[in-house]
PDB file of C-alpha atoms in Angstrom:
ATOM      1  CA  MET A  39      29.067  71.080 -22.365  1.00 67.00           C
ATOM      2  CA  GLY A  40      27.453  72.118 -19.101  1.00 87.00           C
ATOM      3  CA  ALA A  41      28.731  72.532 -15.559  1.00 97.00           C
ATOM      4  CA  VAL A  42      29.556  69.757 -13.086  1.00 98.00           C
ATOM      5  CA  VAL A  43      30.552  69.872  -9.416  1.00 98.00           C
ATOM      6  CA  ILE A  44      32.579  67.056  -7.869  1.00 98.00           C
ATOM      7  CA  PHE A  45      32.604  66.139  -4.195  1.00 98.00           C
ATOM      8  CA  ALA A  46      36.221  64.995  -3.790  1.00 96.00           C
ATOM      9  CA  PRO A  47      36.766  65.124  -0.026  1.00 95.00           C
ATOM     10  CA  SER A  48      40.507  64.471   0.123  1.00 91.00           C
ATOM     11  CA  PRO A  49      42.547  64.506  -3.106  1.00 95.00           C
ATOM     12  CA  VAL A  50      46.012  62.962  -3.033  1.00 95.00           C
ATOM     13  CA  LEU A  51      49.392  64.002  -4.367  1.00 96.00           C
ATOM     14  CA  THR A  52      50.830  61.377  -6.733  1.00 95.00           C
ATOM     15  CA  VAL A  53      54.420  60.768  -7.785  1.00 96.00           C
ATOM     16  CA  THR A  54      54.939  58.218 -10.558  1.00 94.00           C
ATOM     17  CA  ILE A  55      58.298  57.034 -11.884  1.00 95.00           C
ATOM     18  CA  GLU A  56      58.294  55.964 -15.539  1.00 91.00           C
ATOM     19  CA  ASP A  57      60.996  54.662 -17.843  1.00 90.00           C
ATOM     20  CA  LEU A  58      61.801  56.905 -20.824  1.00 87.00           C
ATOM     21  CA  ASP A  59      64.439  55.321 -23.055  1.00 88.00           C
ATOM     22  CA  GLY A  60      66.362  54.033 -20.062  1.00 89.00           C
ATOM     23  CA  GLU A  61      66.058  57.257 -18.090  1.00 92.00           C
ATOM     24  CA  GLN A  62      63.928  57.820 -14.983  1.00 93.00           C
ATOM     25  CA  ASP A  63      60.948  60.029 -15.870  1.00 94.00           C
ATOM     26  CA  ILE A  64      59.198  61.427 -12.786  1.00 95.00           C
ATOM     27  CA  HIS A  65      55.630  62.770 -12.909  1.00 94.00           C
ATOM     28  CA  ILE A  66      53.900  64.735 -10.140  1.00 95.00           C
ATOM     29  CA  HIS A  67      50.122  65.252 -10.253  1.00 94.00           C
ATOM     30  CA  ALA A  68      47.060  65.678  -8.135  1.00 96.00           C
ATOM     31  CA  GLY A  69      45.153  62.404  -8.012  1.00 94.00           C
ATOM     32  CA  GLY A  70      42.288  60.423  -6.565  1.00 93.00           C
ATOM     33  CA  GLN A  71      38.925  59.433  -7.983  1.00 94.00           C
ATOM     34  CA  GLY A  72      37.366  62.896  -8.025  1.00 96.00           C
ATOM     35  CA  VAL A  73      40.484  64.421  -9.573  1.00 95.00           C
ATOM     36  CA  TRP A  74      40.542  61.869 -12.399  1.00 93.00           C
ATOM     37  CA  GLN A  75      36.874  62.568 -13.075  1.00 96.00           C
ATOM     38  CA  ALA A  76      37.520  66.306 -13.070  1.00 96.00           C
ATOM     39  CA  ARG A  77      40.427  65.919 -15.477  1.00 93.00           C
ATOM     40  CA  MET A  78      38.307  64.023 -18.010  1.00 93.00           C
ATOM     41  CA  LEU A  79      35.405  66.449 -17.640  1.00 96.00           C
ATOM     42  CA  HIS A  80      37.775  69.314 -18.365  1.00 95.00           C
ATOM     43  CA  ALA A  81      39.122  67.481 -21.416  1.00 92.00           C
ATOM     44  CA  LEU A  82      35.564  67.064 -22.688  1.00 94.00           C
ATOM     45  CA  GLY A  83      34.957  70.796 -22.431  1.00 94.00           C
ATOM     46  CA  ALA A  84      32.720  70.818 -19.360  1.00 95.00           C
ATOM     47  CA  SER A  85      32.964  73.524 -16.727  1.00 96.00           C
ATOM     48  CA  VAL A  86      34.114  71.560 -13.687  1.00 97.00           C
ATOM     49  CA  THR A  87      34.449  72.596 -10.062  1.00 98.00           C
ATOM     50  CA  LEU A  88      36.158  70.300  -7.570  1.00 98.00           C
ATOM     51  CA  CYS A  89      35.280  70.691  -3.897  1.00 98.00           C
ATOM     52  CA  GLY A  90      37.714  69.206  -1.392  1.00 97.00           C
ATOM     53  CA  VAL A  91      39.797  69.655   1.715  1.00 96.00           C
ATOM     54  CA  PHE A  92      43.451  70.580   1.080  1.00 96.00           C
ATOM     55  CA  SER A  93      45.867  70.377   3.993  1.00 95.00           C
ATOM     56  CA  GLY A  94      49.593  70.584   4.622  1.00 95.00           C
ATOM     57  CA  GLU A  95      52.349  70.470   2.022  1.00 95.00           C
ATOM     58  CA  THR A  96      50.731  67.697  -0.014  1.00 96.00           C
ATOM     59  CA  GLY A  97      47.401  69.510  -0.117  1.00 96.00           C
ATOM     60  CA  ARG A  98      48.898  72.827  -1.156  1.00 96.00           C
ATOM     61  CA  VAL A  99      50.840  71.230  -3.998  1.00 97.00           C
ATOM     62  CA  ALA A 100      47.829  69.193  -5.182  1.00 97.00           C
ATOM     63  CA  ARG A 101      45.600  72.280  -5.209  1.00 97.00           C
ATOM     64  CA  HIS A 102      48.176  74.292  -7.132  1.00 97.00           C
ATOM     65  CA  LEU A 103      48.543  71.537  -9.735  1.00 97.00           C
ATOM     66  CA  LEU A 104      44.777  71.281 -10.209  1.00 96.00           C
ATOM     67  CA  ARG A 105      44.410  74.990 -10.789  1.00 96.00           C
ATOM     68  CA  ASP A 106      47.286  74.880 -13.260  1.00 95.00           C
ATOM     69  CA  GLU A 107      45.255  72.334 -15.242  1.00 93.00           C
ATOM     70  CA  GLY A 108      42.367  74.788 -15.501  1.00 92.00           C
ATOM     71  CA  ILE A 109      40.137  73.052 -12.969  1.00 95.00           C
ATOM     72  CA  GLN A 110      38.259  75.359 -10.622  1.00 97.00           C
ATOM     73  CA  VAL A 111      38.882  74.393  -7.000  1.00 98.00           C
ATOM     74  CA  LEU A 112      36.715  75.286  -4.017  1.00 98.00           C
ATOM     75  CA  SER A 113      38.874  74.341  -1.075  1.00 96.00           C
ATOM     76  CA  VAL A 114      38.658  74.011   2.666  1.00 97.00           C
ATOM     77  CA  GLU A 115      41.886  74.634   4.561  1.00 92.00           C
ATOM     78  CA  GLY A 116      42.413  71.492   6.624  1.00 88.00           C
ATOM     79  CA  GLN A 117      44.329  70.898   9.837  1.00 88.00           C
ATOM     80  CA  GLY A 118      46.438  67.863   8.888  1.00 90.00           C
ATOM     81  CA  SER A 119      47.699  66.753   5.487  1.00 93.00           C
ATOM     82  CA  ASN A 120      46.373  65.191   2.316  1.00 95.00           C
ATOM     83  CA  GLY A 121      47.366  61.693   1.305  1.00 94.00           C
ATOM     84  CA  ALA A 122      50.185  60.995  -1.131  1.00 96.00           C
ATOM     85  CA  TYR A 123      51.820  58.064  -2.897  1.00 95.00           C
ATOM     86  CA  VAL A 124      54.924  57.194  -4.876  1.00 96.00           C
ATOM     87  CA  HIS A 125      54.506  54.523  -7.573  1.00 95.00           C
ATOM     88  CA  ASP A 126      57.195  52.935  -9.740  1.00 95.00           C
ATOM     89  CA  ARG A 127      56.028  51.995 -13.263  1.00 90.00           C
ATOM     90  CA  ARG A 128      59.424  51.419 -14.837  1.00 91.00           C
ATOM     91  CA  GLY A 129      58.713  47.696 -15.069  1.00 86.00           C
ATOM     92  CA  GLY A 130      55.325  48.227 -16.728  1.00 80.00           C
ATOM     93  CA  GLU A 131      53.188  47.477 -13.662  1.00 84.00           C
ATOM     94  CA  ARG A 132      52.577  49.824 -10.752  1.00 86.00           C
ATOM     95  CA  GLN A 133      54.771  49.094  -7.738  1.00 93.00           C
ATOM     96  CA  VAL A 134      53.959  50.955  -4.525  1.00 94.00           C
ATOM     97  CA  LEU A 135      57.085  52.524  -3.022  1.00 95.00           C
ATOM     98  CA  ALA A 136      55.404  54.693  -0.385  1.00 96.00           C
ATOM     99  CA  GLU A 137      51.913  55.779   0.642  1.00 93.00           C
ATOM    100  CA  SER A 138      50.527  58.289   3.133  1.00 92.00           C
ATOM    101  CA  SER A 139      46.821  58.081   3.990  1.00 88.00           C
ATOM    102  CA  GLY A 140      46.079  61.686   4.957  1.00 89.00           C
ATOM    103  CA  HIS A 141      43.962  62.776   7.898  1.00 90.00           C
ATOM    104  CA  ARG A 142      40.322  62.088   8.718  1.00 92.00           C
ATOM    105  CA  LEU A 143      38.255  65.218   8.159  1.00 94.00           C
ATOM    106  CA  THR A 144      37.251  67.037  11.314  1.00 94.00           C
ATOM    107  CA  ARG A 145      33.596  67.963  11.928  1.00 94.00           C
ATOM    108  CA  HIS A 146      34.324  71.599  11.110  1.00 95.00           C
ATOM    109  CA  GLU A 147      36.136  70.708   7.878  1.00 96.00           C
ATOM    110  CA  LEU A 148      33.286  68.451   6.773  1.00 96.00           C
ATOM    111  CA  ASP A 149      30.648  71.061   7.619  1.00 97.00           C
ATOM    112  CA  GLU A 150      32.459  73.714   5.588  1.00 97.00           C
ATOM    113  CA  LEU A 151      33.002  71.347   2.678  1.00 97.00           C
ATOM    114  CA  TYR A 152      29.353  70.261   2.769  1.00 98.00           C
ATOM    115  CA  GLY A 153      28.222  73.847   2.407  1.00 97.00           C
ATOM    116  CA  LEU A 154      30.535  74.449  -0.543  1.00 97.00           C
ATOM    117  CA  VAL A 155      29.230  71.367  -2.366  1.00 98.00           C
ATOM    118  CA  ILE A 156      25.567  72.273  -1.821  1.00 98.00           C
ATOM    119  CA  GLN A 157      26.054  75.836  -3.022  1.00 97.00           C
ATOM    120  CA  ALA A 158      28.152  74.878  -6.056  1.00 97.00           C
ATOM    121  CA  GLY A 159      25.891  71.940  -6.898  1.00 97.00           C
ATOM    122  CA  ILE A 160      22.789  74.124  -6.965  1.00 96.00           C
ATOM    123  CA  ASP A 161      24.558  76.572  -9.288  1.00 96.00           C
ATOM    124  CA  ALA A 162      25.835  73.825 -11.625  1.00 97.00           C
ATOM    125  CA  GLY A 163      22.819  71.508 -11.629  1.00 97.00           C
ATOM    126  CA  THR A 164      24.931  68.325 -11.916  1.00 98.00           C
ATOM    127  CA  ALA A 165      27.107  66.778  -9.210  1.00 98.00           C
ATOM    128  CA  ILE A 166      29.334  63.716  -8.865  1.00 98.00           C
ATOM    129  CA  LEU A 167      29.851  62.086  -5.486  1.00 98.00           C
ATOM    130  CA  SER A 168      33.301  60.469  -5.494  1.00 96.00           C
ATOM    131  CA  GLY A 169      34.992  58.467  -2.792  1.00 93.00           C
ATOM    132  CA  PRO A 170      38.139  59.248  -0.798  1.00 90.00           C
ATOM    133  CA  ALA A 171      41.359  57.427  -1.620  1.00 79.00           C
ATOM    134  CA  ILE A 172      41.582  55.974   1.890  1.00 79.00           C
ATOM    135  CA  GLU A 173      38.866  54.480   4.083  1.00 81.00           C
ATOM    136  CA  GLY A 174      37.751  56.477   7.099  1.00 84.00           C
ATOM    137  CA  ILE A 175      38.417  59.960   5.687  1.00 91.00           C
ATOM    138  CA  VAL A 176      34.716  60.884   5.549  1.00 94.00           C
ATOM    139  CA  PRO A 177      31.715  59.434   7.444  1.00 95.00           C
ATOM    140  CA  ASP A 178      29.605  57.274   5.144  1.00 96.00           C
ATOM    141  CA  ASP A 179      26.428  59.114   6.126  1.00 97.00           C
ATOM    142  CA  ALA A 180      27.760  62.289   4.501  1.00 97.00           C
ATOM    143  CA  TYR A 181      26.983  60.648   1.152  1.00 98.00           C
ATOM    144  CA  ARG A 182      23.379  59.994   2.106  1.00 98.00           C
ATOM    145  CA  ARG A 183      22.890  63.571   3.230  1.00 98.00           C
ATOM    146  CA  LEU A 184      24.565  65.027   0.142  1.00 98.00           C
ATOM    147  CA  ALA A 185      22.572  62.843  -2.253  1.00 98.00           C
ATOM    148  CA  SER A 186      19.338  63.775  -0.511  1.00 98.00           C
ATOM    149  CA  ASP A 187      20.001  67.506  -0.190  1.00 98.00           C
ATOM    150  CA  LEU A 188      21.374  67.947  -3.712  1.00 98.00           C
ATOM    151  CA  GLY A 189      18.472  65.979  -5.152  1.00 97.00           C
ATOM    152  CA  THR A 190      15.975  68.049  -3.198  1.00 97.00           C
ATOM    153  CA  ALA A 191      17.582  71.161  -4.673  1.00 96.00           C
ATOM    154  CA  GLY A 192      16.937  69.808  -8.179  1.00 96.00           C
ATOM    155  CA  CYS A 193      20.487  68.644  -8.875  1.00 97.00           C
ATOM    156  CA  THR A 194      21.275  65.604 -11.044  1.00 98.00           C
ATOM    157  CA  VAL A 195      23.326  63.458  -8.652  1.00 98.00           C
ATOM    158  CA  ILE A 196      25.753  60.883 -10.049  1.00 98.00           C
ATOM    159  CA  ALA A 197      27.458  58.508  -7.626  1.00 97.00           C
ATOM    160  CA  ASP A 198      30.554  56.437  -8.390  1.00 94.00           C
ATOM    161  CA  LEU A 199      30.896  54.552  -5.118  1.00 94.00           C
ATOM    162  CA  ALA A 200      31.114  51.122  -3.508  1.00 92.00           C
ATOM    163  CA  GLY A 201      30.503  49.465  -0.154  1.00 92.00           C
ATOM    164  CA  PRO A 202      28.907  51.462   2.691  1.00 94.00           C
ATOM    165  CA  ARG A 203      29.244  54.731   0.748  1.00 95.00           C
ATOM    166  CA  LEU A 204      27.187  53.227  -2.081  1.00 95.00           C
ATOM    167  CA  GLU A 205      24.509  52.144   0.372  1.00 96.00           C
ATOM    168  CA  ALA A 206      24.430  55.585   1.959  1.00 97.00           C
ATOM    169  CA  ALA A 207      24.135  57.431  -1.366  1.00 97.00           C
ATOM    170  CA  VAL A 208      21.409  55.119  -2.669  1.00 97.00           C
ATOM    171  CA  SER A 209      19.369  55.589   0.497  1.00 97.00           C
ATOM    172  CA  GLY A 210      19.585  59.343  -0.090  1.00 98.00           C
ATOM    173  CA  GLY A 211      18.492  58.928  -3.715  1.00 97.00           C
ATOM    174  CA  VAL A 212      20.732  59.351  -6.774  1.00 98.00           C
ATOM    175  CA  SER A 213      20.003  59.985 -10.447  1.00 98.00           C
ATOM    176  CA  VAL A 214      22.759  57.671 -11.682  1.00 98.00           C
ATOM    177  CA  MET A 215      24.773  55.006  -9.864  1.00 98.00           C
ATOM    178  CA  LYS A 216      27.898  53.598 -11.521  1.00 97.00           C
ATOM    179  CA  ILE A 217      29.694  50.601 -10.008  1.00 96.00           C
ATOM    180  CA  ALA A 218      32.004  47.805 -11.160  1.00 94.00           C
ATOM    181  CA  ASP A 219      30.793  44.201 -11.181  1.00 95.00           C
ATOM    182  CA  ASP A 220      33.323  43.017  -8.578  1.00 95.00           C
ATOM    183  CA  GLU A 221      32.378  45.893  -6.262  1.00 94.00           C
ATOM    184  CA  LEU A 222      28.708  44.995  -6.619  1.00 96.00           C
ATOM    185  CA  LYS A 223      29.494  41.389  -5.693  1.00 96.00           C
ATOM    186  CA  ASP A 224      31.790  42.371  -2.805  1.00 95.00           C
ATOM    187  CA  SER A 225      29.070  44.614  -1.403  1.00 92.00           C
ATOM    188  CA  GLY A 226      26.849  41.543  -1.023  1.00 93.00           C
ATOM    189  CA  ARG A 227      24.206  42.901  -3.378  1.00 95.00           C
ATOM    190  CA  ALA A 228      25.105  40.517  -6.230  1.00 96.00           C
ATOM    191  CA  ALA A 229      25.407  36.762  -5.675  1.00 95.00           C
ATOM    192  CA  SER A 230      28.133  36.550  -8.337  1.00 96.00           C
ATOM    193  CA  GLU A 231      29.578  38.442 -11.280  1.00 95.00           C
ATOM    194  CA  GLN A 232      27.339  36.523 -13.686  1.00 95.00           C
ATOM    195  CA  ALA A 233      25.218  38.841 -15.792  1.00 95.00           C
ATOM    196  CA  THR A 234      21.867  37.605 -14.500  1.00 95.00           C
ATOM    197  CA  ASP A 235      22.951  38.075 -10.874  1.00 97.00           C
ATOM    198  CA  LEU A 236      24.217  41.555 -11.665  1.00 97.00           C
ATOM    199  CA  VAL A 237      20.918  42.487 -13.288  1.00 97.00           C
ATOM    200  CA  ASP A 238      19.027  41.308 -10.204  1.00 97.00           C
ATOM    201  CA  ALA A 239      21.258  43.502  -8.053  1.00 97.00           C
ATOM    202  CA  MET A 240      20.816  46.471 -10.409  1.00 98.00           C
ATOM    203  CA  GLN A 241      17.044  46.171 -10.198  1.00 97.00           C
ATOM    204  CA  GLN A 242      17.244  46.136  -6.423  1.00 97.00           C
ATOM    205  CA  LEU A 243      19.457  49.231  -6.458  1.00 97.00           C
ATOM    206  CA  ALA A 244      16.843  50.989  -8.567  1.00 97.00           C
ATOM    207  CA  ALA A 245      14.127  49.937  -6.129  1.00 97.00           C
ATOM    208  CA  ASP A 246      16.218  51.291  -3.248  1.00 97.00           C
ATOM    209  CA  GLY A 247      16.777  54.761  -4.715  1.00 96.00           C
ATOM    210  CA  ALA A 248      19.059  54.709  -7.793  1.00 97.00           C
ATOM    211  CA  GLY A 249      17.364  56.161 -10.875  1.00 97.00           C
ATOM    212  CA  THR A 250      19.727  54.665 -13.479  1.00 98.00           C
ATOM    213  CA  VAL A 251      22.356  51.992 -12.789  1.00 98.00           C
ATOM    214  CA  ILE A 252      25.531  51.347 -14.822  1.00 97.00           C
ATOM    215  CA  VAL A 253      27.689  48.301 -14.074  1.00 97.00           C
ATOM    216  CA  THR A 254      31.101  48.028 -15.730  1.00 92.00           C
ATOM    217  CA  ARG A 255      32.553  44.557 -16.348  1.00 90.00           C
ATOM    218  CA  ALA A 256      36.204  45.013 -17.393  1.00 82.00           C
ATOM    219  CA  HIS A 257      36.558  43.367 -20.839  1.00 81.00           C
ATOM    220  CA  LEU A 258      32.864  42.403 -21.001  1.00 88.00           C
ATOM    221  CA  PRO A 259      30.080  44.751 -22.129  1.00 91.00           C
ATOM    222  CA  SER A 260      28.830  47.099 -19.435  1.00 92.00           C
ATOM    223  CA  LEU A 261      25.224  46.806 -18.289  1.00 97.00           C
ATOM    224  CA  LEU A 262      22.695  49.635 -18.161  1.00 97.00           C
ATOM    225  CA  LEU A 263      19.389  49.701 -16.282  1.00 98.00           C
ATOM    226  CA  HIS A 264      17.189  52.660 -17.170  1.00 97.00           C
ATOM    227  CA  GLU A 265      13.456  52.971 -16.602  1.00 96.00           C
ATOM    228  CA  GLY A 266      13.169  49.220 -16.149  1.00 95.00           C
ATOM    229  CA  ASP A 267      14.986  48.283 -19.374  1.00 96.00           C
ATOM    230  CA  VAL A 268      18.327  46.446 -19.268  1.00 97.00           C
ATOM    231  CA  SER A 269      20.872  46.977 -22.047  1.00 97.00           C
ATOM    232  CA  GLU A 270      24.421  45.924 -22.887  1.00 96.00           C
ATOM    233  CA  ILE A 271      26.994  48.517 -23.962  1.00 93.00           C
ATOM    234  CA  HIS A 272      29.424  47.094 -26.501  1.00 91.00           C
ATOM    235  CA  MET A 273      32.759  48.711 -27.341  1.00 82.00           C
ATOM    236  CA  PRO A 274      35.814  47.115 -29.017  1.00 70.00           C
ATOM    237  CA  SER A 275      38.549  46.633 -26.417  1.00 67.00           C
ATOM    238  CA  LEU A 276      41.553  48.827 -27.224  1.00 59.00           C
ATOM    239  CA  GLU A 277      45.132  47.821 -26.434  1.00 49.00           C
ATOM    240  CA  SER A 278      45.603  48.667 -22.773  1.00 46.00           C
ATOM    241  CA  VAL A 279      48.465  50.611 -21.175  1.00 45.00           C
ATOM    242  CA  ASP A 280      46.854  51.184 -17.761  1.00 44.00           C
ATOM    243  CA  THR A 281      43.285  50.292 -16.777  1.00 46.00           C
ATOM    244  CA  HIS A 282      43.331  52.599 -13.737  1.00 50.00           C
ATOM    245  CA  GLY A 283      40.991  55.558 -14.161  1.00 50.00           C
ATOM    246  CA  ALA A 284      38.863  54.011 -16.943  1.00 76.00           C
ATOM    247  CA  GLY A 285      35.764  53.793 -14.754  1.00 85.00           C
ATOM    248  CA  ASP A 286      36.245  57.357 -13.552  1.00 91.00           C
ATOM    249  CA  SER A 287      36.541  58.510 -17.160  1.00 91.00           C
ATOM    250  CA  LEU A 288      33.274  56.732 -17.941  1.00 93.00           C
ATOM    251  CA  THR A 289      31.558  58.492 -15.045  1.00 95.00           C
ATOM    252  CA  ALA A 290      32.941  61.830 -16.205  1.00 95.00           C
ATOM    253  CA  GLY A 291      31.675  61.283 -19.749  1.00 96.00           C
ATOM    254  CA  VAL A 292      28.204  60.430 -18.472  1.00 97.00           C
ATOM    255  CA  ALA A 293      28.188  63.542 -16.267  1.00 97.00           C
ATOM    256  CA  ALA A 294      29.413  65.803 -19.071  1.00 97.00           C
ATOM    257  CA  ALA A 295      26.661  64.668 -21.437  1.00 97.00           C
ATOM    258  CA  LEU A 296      23.885  64.860 -18.834  1.00 97.00           C
ATOM    259  CA  ALA A 297      25.035  68.347 -17.822  1.00 97.00           C
ATOM    260  CA  ALA A 298      24.755  69.345 -21.486  1.00 96.00           C
ATOM    261  CA  GLY A 299      21.155  68.134 -21.591  1.00 96.00           C
ATOM    262  CA  LYS A 300      21.808  64.904 -23.509  1.00 97.00           C
ATOM    263  CA  PRO A 301      19.643  61.800 -22.878  1.00 97.00           C
ATOM    264  CA  ILE A 302      21.028  58.961 -20.777  1.00 97.00           C
ATOM    265  CA  HIS A 303      21.834  56.669 -23.728  1.00 96.00           C
ATOM    266  CA  ASP A 304      23.936  59.384 -25.383  1.00 96.00           C
ATOM    267  CA  ALA A 305      25.605  59.985 -22.026  1.00 97.00           C
ATOM    268  CA  VAL A 306      26.502  56.311 -21.615  1.00 96.00           C
ATOM    269  CA  ILE A 307      27.905  56.199 -25.152  1.00 96.00           C
ATOM    270  CA  LEU A 308      30.143  59.212 -24.471  1.00 95.00           C
ATOM    271  CA  GLY A 309      31.236  57.797 -21.128  1.00 93.00           C
ATOM    272  CA  THR A 310      32.060  54.407 -22.630  1.00 92.00           C
ATOM    273  CA  ALA A 311      34.188  56.039 -25.326  1.00 90.00           C
ATOM    274  CA  ALA A 312      36.015  58.160 -22.724  1.00 90.00           C
ATOM    275  CA  GLY A 313      36.750  55.104 -20.592  1.00 86.00           C
ATOM    276  CA  ALA A 314      37.937  53.115 -23.604  1.00 81.00           C
ATOM    277  CA  LEU A 315      40.392  55.827 -24.636  1.00 80.00           C
ATOM    278  CA  ASN A 316      41.746  56.252 -21.114  1.00 64.00           C
ATOM    279  CA  VAL A 317      43.104  52.681 -20.950  1.00 54.00           C
ATOM    280  CA  THR A 318      45.371  53.455 -23.916  1.00 55.00           C
ATOM    281  CA  ARG A 319      47.135  56.230 -21.980  1.00 46.00           C
ATOM    282  CA  HIS A 320      49.458  56.496 -18.997  1.00 47.00           C
ATOM    283  CA  GLY A 321      47.710  59.581 -17.619  1.00 46.00           C
ATOM    284  CA  LEU A 322      44.662  58.767 -15.478  1.00 47.00           C
ATOM    285  CA  GLY A 323      41.491  60.572 -16.501  1.00 45.00           C
ATOM    286  CA  THR A 324      43.134  61.923 -19.637  1.00 53.00           C
ATOM    287  CA  GLY A 325      42.102  62.018 -23.276  1.00 64.00           C
ATOM    288  CA  ASP A 326      41.083  64.464 -25.963  1.00 77.00           C
ATOM    289  CA  ALA A 327      37.531  65.332 -26.877  1.00 81.00           C
ATOM    290  CA  ASP A 328      37.909  64.849 -30.639  1.00 86.00           C
ATOM    291  CA  THR A 329      39.197  61.281 -30.330  1.00 87.00           C
ATOM    292  CA  ILE A 330      36.543  60.416 -27.764  1.00 89.00           C
ATOM    293  CA  GLU A 331      33.852  61.790 -30.051  1.00 88.00           C
ATOM    294  CA  GLN A 332      35.133  59.597 -32.886  1.00 88.00           C
ATOM    295  CA  LEU A 333      35.176  56.546 -30.616  1.00 88.00           C
ATOM    296  CA  THR A 334      31.490  57.067 -29.812  1.00 91.00           C
ATOM    297  CA  ARG A 335      30.801  55.743 -33.324  1.00 91.00           C
ATOM    298  CA  LEU A 336      32.044  52.333 -32.188  1.00 89.00           C
ATOM    299  CA  VAL A 337      29.808  52.107 -29.104  1.00 91.00           C
ATOM    300  CA  LYS A 338      26.645  50.042 -29.515  1.00 93.00           C
ATOM    301  CA  ILE A 339      23.782  49.753 -27.026  1.00 95.00           C
ATOM    302  CA  MET A 340      21.858  46.500 -27.415  1.00 94.00           C
ATOM    303  CA  PRO A 341      19.025  44.850 -25.473  1.00 95.00           C
ATOM    304  CA  PHE A 342      20.258  42.539 -22.723  1.00 93.00           C
ATOM    305  CA  GLN A 343      20.075  38.937 -23.896  1.00 83.00           C
ATOM    306  CA  GLY A 344      20.757  37.273 -20.562  1.00 74.00           C
ATOM    307  CA  GLY A 345      23.365  34.682 -19.694  1.00 55.00           C
ATOM    308  CA  GLY A 346      27.034  35.064 -20.559  1.00 49.00           C
ATOM    309  CA  ALA A 347      28.632  37.401 -23.047  1.00 45.00           C
ATOM    310  CA  GLU A 348      31.585  37.011 -25.318  1.00 48.00           C
ATOM    311  CA  PRO A 349      34.670  39.032 -24.387  1.00 46.00           C
ATOM    312  CA  ALA A 350      34.963  42.229 -26.371  1.00 48.00           C
ATOM    313  CA  GLU A 351      37.352  41.911 -29.286  1.00 46.00           C
ATOM    314  CA  GLN A 352      40.627  43.767 -28.953  1.00 42.00           C
ATOM    315  CA  SER A 353      41.438  46.434 -31.523  1.00 42.00           C
ATOM    316  CA  SER A 354      44.942  47.508 -32.515  1.00 38.00           C
ATOM    317  CA  PRO A 355      45.559  51.104 -33.643  1.00 39.00           C
ATOM    318  CA  ASP A 356      45.355  49.976 -37.289  1.00 39.00           C
ATOM    319  CA  ASP A 357      42.094  48.113 -36.629  1.00 44.00           C
ATOM    320  CA  LEU A 358      40.726  51.203 -34.941  1.00 42.00           C
ATOM    321  CA  ALA A 359      41.704  53.419 -37.865  1.00 39.00           C
ATOM    322  CA  ARG A 360      39.943  51.093 -40.291  1.00 42.00           C
ATOM    323  CA  ARG A 361      36.783  51.053 -38.189  1.00 47.00           C
ATOM    324  CA  LEU A 362      36.730  54.835 -38.104  1.00 49.00           C
ATOM    325  CA  GLY A 363      37.215  55.029 -41.858  1.00 50.00           C
ATOM    326  CA  ARG A 364      40.728  56.445 -41.804  1.00 44.00           C
ATOM    327  CA  LYS A 365      42.162  53.660 -43.996  1.00 40.00           C
TER     328      LYS A 365
END
């Protein structure tokens, strides 16, 4: 695998309480979209560098935890504190017990971070633009400038964004844009979450500056627009433990393959397999490369037929084993 840089402006510190045979099981990790992408990239064997601002007690702990995972961190020392949350999953669903938003980046912090991302992105050749956990941390226009400057420097720019940040990145020009169907509708670009409306919105995104567009649709096949052709990505739906982080795992898989010089269809297949595995796990952005590689055999890319699509069938572990030829 190749090298990937992630713009993750303000990672968060996460505390999650699980139930383990009637006992409270407490997990402490660095988190946030860019962190989950970095974690999956690392699992896939890519060389990953995360660029972010780390401030206060929460920032210092998050940075330490990331480095312990083997993720290279280029950090800016901030003035305030990073965000944090405490979630209770003992009942099976996430319950928010406490959240702290973190501070808005100062002009000096953003300038220093911007320079780190440009330098590291040029060295790596592939960059992901990820969003902050909380609105208002970073000016939206920073995404336009980063997309434009990294692209000008010859970097493959992958954006996993929504809302004004999506609009900013697209106006700067990106190689790949990944977005969920509900986010595309909420942005006003798609009239509905119907496939034909999504395709219209994808084509407009491409016209506005996105080279390739990937739209995820929960249990329905994802959609891919590349060089004017629209495809559906089919993958059996695995039994879900937690859907959080699946889209970030998909983005990471796409980035890992593109950084390794693979064509876009191979990249989408790897990303789809990574996202599918992630929903079977409690850890966000986690998985192992061997299992993901095996799951790629189940991913099918087919021409878009238009209209509705049947929900993907759900596969139990035994079903999955049979499909992979283990039984």
